[in-house]
Coordinates of C-alpha atoms and ligand atoms in Angstrom, one line a residue:
X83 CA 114.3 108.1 122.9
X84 CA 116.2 110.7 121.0
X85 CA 114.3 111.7 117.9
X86 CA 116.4 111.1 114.7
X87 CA 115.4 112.8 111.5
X88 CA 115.0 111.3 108.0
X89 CA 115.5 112.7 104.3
X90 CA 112.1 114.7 104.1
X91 CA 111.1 113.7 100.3
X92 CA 110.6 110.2 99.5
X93 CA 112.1 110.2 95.9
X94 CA 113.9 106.3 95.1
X95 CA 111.8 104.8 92.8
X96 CA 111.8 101.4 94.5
X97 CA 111.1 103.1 98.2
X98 CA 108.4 104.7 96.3
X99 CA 107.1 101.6 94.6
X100 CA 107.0 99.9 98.1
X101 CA 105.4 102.8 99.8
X102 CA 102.5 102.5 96.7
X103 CA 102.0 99.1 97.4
X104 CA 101.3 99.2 101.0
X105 CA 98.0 98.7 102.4
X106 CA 97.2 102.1 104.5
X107 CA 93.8 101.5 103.6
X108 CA 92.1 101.0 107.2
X109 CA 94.1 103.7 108.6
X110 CA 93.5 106.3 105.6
X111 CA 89.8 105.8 105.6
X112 CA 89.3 106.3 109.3
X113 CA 91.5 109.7 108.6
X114 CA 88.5 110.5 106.3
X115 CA 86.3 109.5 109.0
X116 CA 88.1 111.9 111.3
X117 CA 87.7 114.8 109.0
X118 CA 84.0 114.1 108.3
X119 CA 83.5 114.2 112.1
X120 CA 85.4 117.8 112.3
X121 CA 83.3 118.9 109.8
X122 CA 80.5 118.2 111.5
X123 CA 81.5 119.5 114.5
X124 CA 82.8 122.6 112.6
X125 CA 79.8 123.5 110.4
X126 CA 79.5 122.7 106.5
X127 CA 82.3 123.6 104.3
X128 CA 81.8 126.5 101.6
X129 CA 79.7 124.9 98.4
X130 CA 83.3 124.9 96.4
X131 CA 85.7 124.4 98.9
X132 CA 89.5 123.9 98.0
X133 CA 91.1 120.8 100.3
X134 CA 94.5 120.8 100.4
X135 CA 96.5 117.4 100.8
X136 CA 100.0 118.3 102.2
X137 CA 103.2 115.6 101.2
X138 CA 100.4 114.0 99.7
X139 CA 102.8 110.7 98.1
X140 CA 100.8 108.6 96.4
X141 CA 97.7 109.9 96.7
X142 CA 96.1 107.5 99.5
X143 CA 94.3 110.6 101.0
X144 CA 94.3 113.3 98.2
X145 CA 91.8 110.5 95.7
X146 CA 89.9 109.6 98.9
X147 CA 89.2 113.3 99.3
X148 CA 88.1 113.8 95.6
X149 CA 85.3 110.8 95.7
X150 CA 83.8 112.3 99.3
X151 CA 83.9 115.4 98.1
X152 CA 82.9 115.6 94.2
X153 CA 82.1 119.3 94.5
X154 CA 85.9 120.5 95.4
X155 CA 88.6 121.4 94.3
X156 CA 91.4 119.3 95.4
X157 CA 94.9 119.9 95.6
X158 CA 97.4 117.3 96.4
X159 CA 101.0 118.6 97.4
X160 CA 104.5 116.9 97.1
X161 CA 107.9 118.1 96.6
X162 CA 108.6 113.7 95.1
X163 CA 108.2 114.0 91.4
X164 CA 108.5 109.9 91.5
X165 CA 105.2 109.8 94.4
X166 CA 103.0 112.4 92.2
X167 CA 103.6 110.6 89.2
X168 CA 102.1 107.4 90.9
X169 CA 99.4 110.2 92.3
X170 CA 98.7 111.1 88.8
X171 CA 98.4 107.5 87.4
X172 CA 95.8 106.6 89.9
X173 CA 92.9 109.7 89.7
X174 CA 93.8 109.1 86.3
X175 CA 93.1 105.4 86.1
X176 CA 89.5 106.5 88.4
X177 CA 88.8 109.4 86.3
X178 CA 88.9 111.8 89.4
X179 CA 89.5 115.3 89.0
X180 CA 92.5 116.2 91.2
X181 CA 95.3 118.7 90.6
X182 CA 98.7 117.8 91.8
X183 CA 101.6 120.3 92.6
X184 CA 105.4 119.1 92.8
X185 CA 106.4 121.6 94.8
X186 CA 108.1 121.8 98.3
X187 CA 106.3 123.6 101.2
X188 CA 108.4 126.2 101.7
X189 CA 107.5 127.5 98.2
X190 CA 103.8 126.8 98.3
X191 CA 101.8 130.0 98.4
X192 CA 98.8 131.4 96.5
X193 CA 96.5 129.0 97.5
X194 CA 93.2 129.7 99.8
X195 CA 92.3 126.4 101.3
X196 CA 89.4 125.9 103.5
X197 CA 90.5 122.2 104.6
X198 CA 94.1 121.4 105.2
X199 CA 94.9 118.2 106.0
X200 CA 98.2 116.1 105.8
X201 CA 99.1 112.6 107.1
X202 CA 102.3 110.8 107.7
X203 CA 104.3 113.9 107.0
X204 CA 105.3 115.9 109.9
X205 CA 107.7 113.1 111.0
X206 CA 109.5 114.2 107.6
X207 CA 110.1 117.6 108.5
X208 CA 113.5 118.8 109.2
X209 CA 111.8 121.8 110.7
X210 CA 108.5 120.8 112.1
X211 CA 107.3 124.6 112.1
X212 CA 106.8 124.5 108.2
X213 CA 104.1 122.3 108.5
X214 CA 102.4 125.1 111.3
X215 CA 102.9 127.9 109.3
X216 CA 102.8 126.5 105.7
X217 CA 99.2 125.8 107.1
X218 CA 98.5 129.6 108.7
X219 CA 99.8 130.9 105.4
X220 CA 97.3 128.9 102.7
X221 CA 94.3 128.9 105.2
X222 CA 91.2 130.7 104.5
X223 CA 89.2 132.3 107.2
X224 CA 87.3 129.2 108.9
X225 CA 90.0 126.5 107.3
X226 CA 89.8 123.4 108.5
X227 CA 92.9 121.6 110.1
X228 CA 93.5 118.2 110.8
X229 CA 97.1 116.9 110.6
X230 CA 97.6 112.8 111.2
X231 CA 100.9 111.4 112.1
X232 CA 102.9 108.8 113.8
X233 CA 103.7 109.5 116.9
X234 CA 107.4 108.8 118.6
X235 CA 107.7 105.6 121.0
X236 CA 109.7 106.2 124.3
X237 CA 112.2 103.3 123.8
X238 CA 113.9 101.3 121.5
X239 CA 112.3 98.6 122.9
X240 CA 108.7 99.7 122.3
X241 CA 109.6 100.6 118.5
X242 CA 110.7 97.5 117.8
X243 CA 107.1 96.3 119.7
X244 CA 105.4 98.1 117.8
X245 CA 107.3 96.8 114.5
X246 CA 106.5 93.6 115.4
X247 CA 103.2 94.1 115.8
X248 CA 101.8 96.2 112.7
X249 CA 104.4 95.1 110.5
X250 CA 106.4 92.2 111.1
X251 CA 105.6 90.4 107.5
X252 CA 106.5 92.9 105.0
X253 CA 109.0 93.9 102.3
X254 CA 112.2 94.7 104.2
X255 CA 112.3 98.2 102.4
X256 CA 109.0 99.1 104.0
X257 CA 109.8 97.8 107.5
X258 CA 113.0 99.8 107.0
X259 CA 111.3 102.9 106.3
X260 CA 108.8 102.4 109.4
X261 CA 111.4 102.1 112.1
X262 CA 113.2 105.3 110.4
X263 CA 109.6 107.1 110.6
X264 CA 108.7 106.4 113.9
X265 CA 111.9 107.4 115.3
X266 CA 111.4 110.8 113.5
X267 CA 108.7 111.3 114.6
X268 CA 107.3 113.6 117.5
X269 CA 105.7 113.3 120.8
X270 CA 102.4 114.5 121.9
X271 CA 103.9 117.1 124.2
X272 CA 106.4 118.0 121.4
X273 CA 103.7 118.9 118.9
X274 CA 101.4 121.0 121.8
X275 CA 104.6 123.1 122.4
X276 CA 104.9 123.4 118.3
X277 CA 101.8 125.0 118.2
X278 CA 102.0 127.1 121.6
X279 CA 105.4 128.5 119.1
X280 CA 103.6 128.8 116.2
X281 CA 100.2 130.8 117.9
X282 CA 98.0 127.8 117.4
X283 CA 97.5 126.3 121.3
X284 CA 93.7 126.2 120.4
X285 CA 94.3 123.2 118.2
X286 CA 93.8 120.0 119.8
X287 CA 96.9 116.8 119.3
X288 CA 95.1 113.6 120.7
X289 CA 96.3 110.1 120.4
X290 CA 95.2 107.5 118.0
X291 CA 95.9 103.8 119.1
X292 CA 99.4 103.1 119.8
X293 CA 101.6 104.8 117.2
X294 CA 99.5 108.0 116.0
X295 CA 98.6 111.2 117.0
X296 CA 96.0 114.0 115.5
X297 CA 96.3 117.1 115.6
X298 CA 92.9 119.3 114.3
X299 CA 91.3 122.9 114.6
X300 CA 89.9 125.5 113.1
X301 CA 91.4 128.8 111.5
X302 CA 89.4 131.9 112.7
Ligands
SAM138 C1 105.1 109.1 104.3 S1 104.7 110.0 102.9 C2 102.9 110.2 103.2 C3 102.1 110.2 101.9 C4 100.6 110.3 102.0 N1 100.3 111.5 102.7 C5 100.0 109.2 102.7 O1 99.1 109.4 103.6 O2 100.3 108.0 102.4 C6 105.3 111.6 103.1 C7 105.4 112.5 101.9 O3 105.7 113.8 102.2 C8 106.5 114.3 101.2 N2 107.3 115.5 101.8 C9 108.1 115.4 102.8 N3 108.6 116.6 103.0 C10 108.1 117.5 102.1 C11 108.3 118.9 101.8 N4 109.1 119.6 102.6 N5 107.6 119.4 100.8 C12 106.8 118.6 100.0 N6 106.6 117.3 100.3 C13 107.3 116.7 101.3 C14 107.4 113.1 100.8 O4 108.0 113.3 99.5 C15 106.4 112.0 100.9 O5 105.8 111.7 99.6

């Protein structure tokens, strides 16, 4: 299947609202269980690390990241005014100490991250490189990586499979915005020849169930 891009921000207050509302809950705490177990792999992180939450919407990751890791600074990325203002409500609401930055990638610099993560936003990108090098350019030496996405079905026919499967009762915005994610997103062997461009073959892009893929690594 042909992949078809979507508008990159999320910005419409109700798409937003129905985004917020979702449960991603299993699927954003096993992401912190996947960066827990690259860590670990990795070595420990520096006693103050900065972690950066790319197209970090409402927040699912970026307050997750905050209560594992009390000691950090943490820094949650979106170029959606209308997602960071939901961000900012919730660390707010659970007194967590996050900063938040409205600011597209292509204008993020200054920052010295020594975890970079992002999930659900490469499918967004109009230009999947950004992601690769908006990484390379904010990474410390030793950063780690670990980008979570969906992944790209082969068929019509599988997308709406896998519709109908994870989200068959939901509101129609929401189902809308799935089918238009998964078929902008990228295949595995899209994303290995992504970072074969970008210098990055080392990294590693795995599956995850039927409708993600990860994509982790180090920064020498
Ligand atoms: C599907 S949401 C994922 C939100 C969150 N990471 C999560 O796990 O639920 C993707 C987010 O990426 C943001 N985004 C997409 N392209 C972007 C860009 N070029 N610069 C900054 N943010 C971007 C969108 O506005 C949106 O909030």
């Amino acid at each position: 299947m042909q992949r078809q891009p979507e508008p990159e921000l999320m910005e419409g207050r109700q798409q937003v609202q129905a985004y917020a509302a979702a449960d991603f809950g299993a699927g954003d705490a096993h992401t912190l269980g996947l960066l827990a177990g690259l860590i670990d792999r990795t070595g420990a992180l520096p006693p103050t690390p900065t972690l950066v939450d790319l197209g970090c919407g409402p927040g699912n990751i970026t307050l997750r990241l905050a209560k594992a890791f009390p000691e950090a600074r943490v820094i949650g990325v979106d170029g959606s005014l209308e997602m960071l203002a939901v961000a900012e409500h919730r660390a707010k609401a659970l007194a967590l100490n996050v900063e938040f930055r409205c600011c597209d990638l292509r204008s993020l610099d200054g920052l010295r991250a020594d975890l970079v993560t992002s999930n659900s936003l490469l499918h967004h990108l109009h230009q999947p490189d950004l992601l690769w090098r908006t990484t390379a350019v904010i990474a410390a030496p030793g950063c780690r990586v670990l980008h979570r996405d969906l992944r790209r079905p082969p068929t019509m026919d599988a997308l709406d499979q896998l519709q109908q499967r994870h989200l068959s009762d939901a509101p129609s915005l929401l189902i809308r915005d799935f089918r238009a994610s998964l078929a902008a997103a990228f295949e595995i062997q899209e994303v290995e020849d992504q970072l074969h461009e970008a210098g990055l073959g080392s990294w590693t892009v795995e599956p995850e169930d039927d409708r993600y893929l990860v994509v982790s690594g180090l920064v020498k």
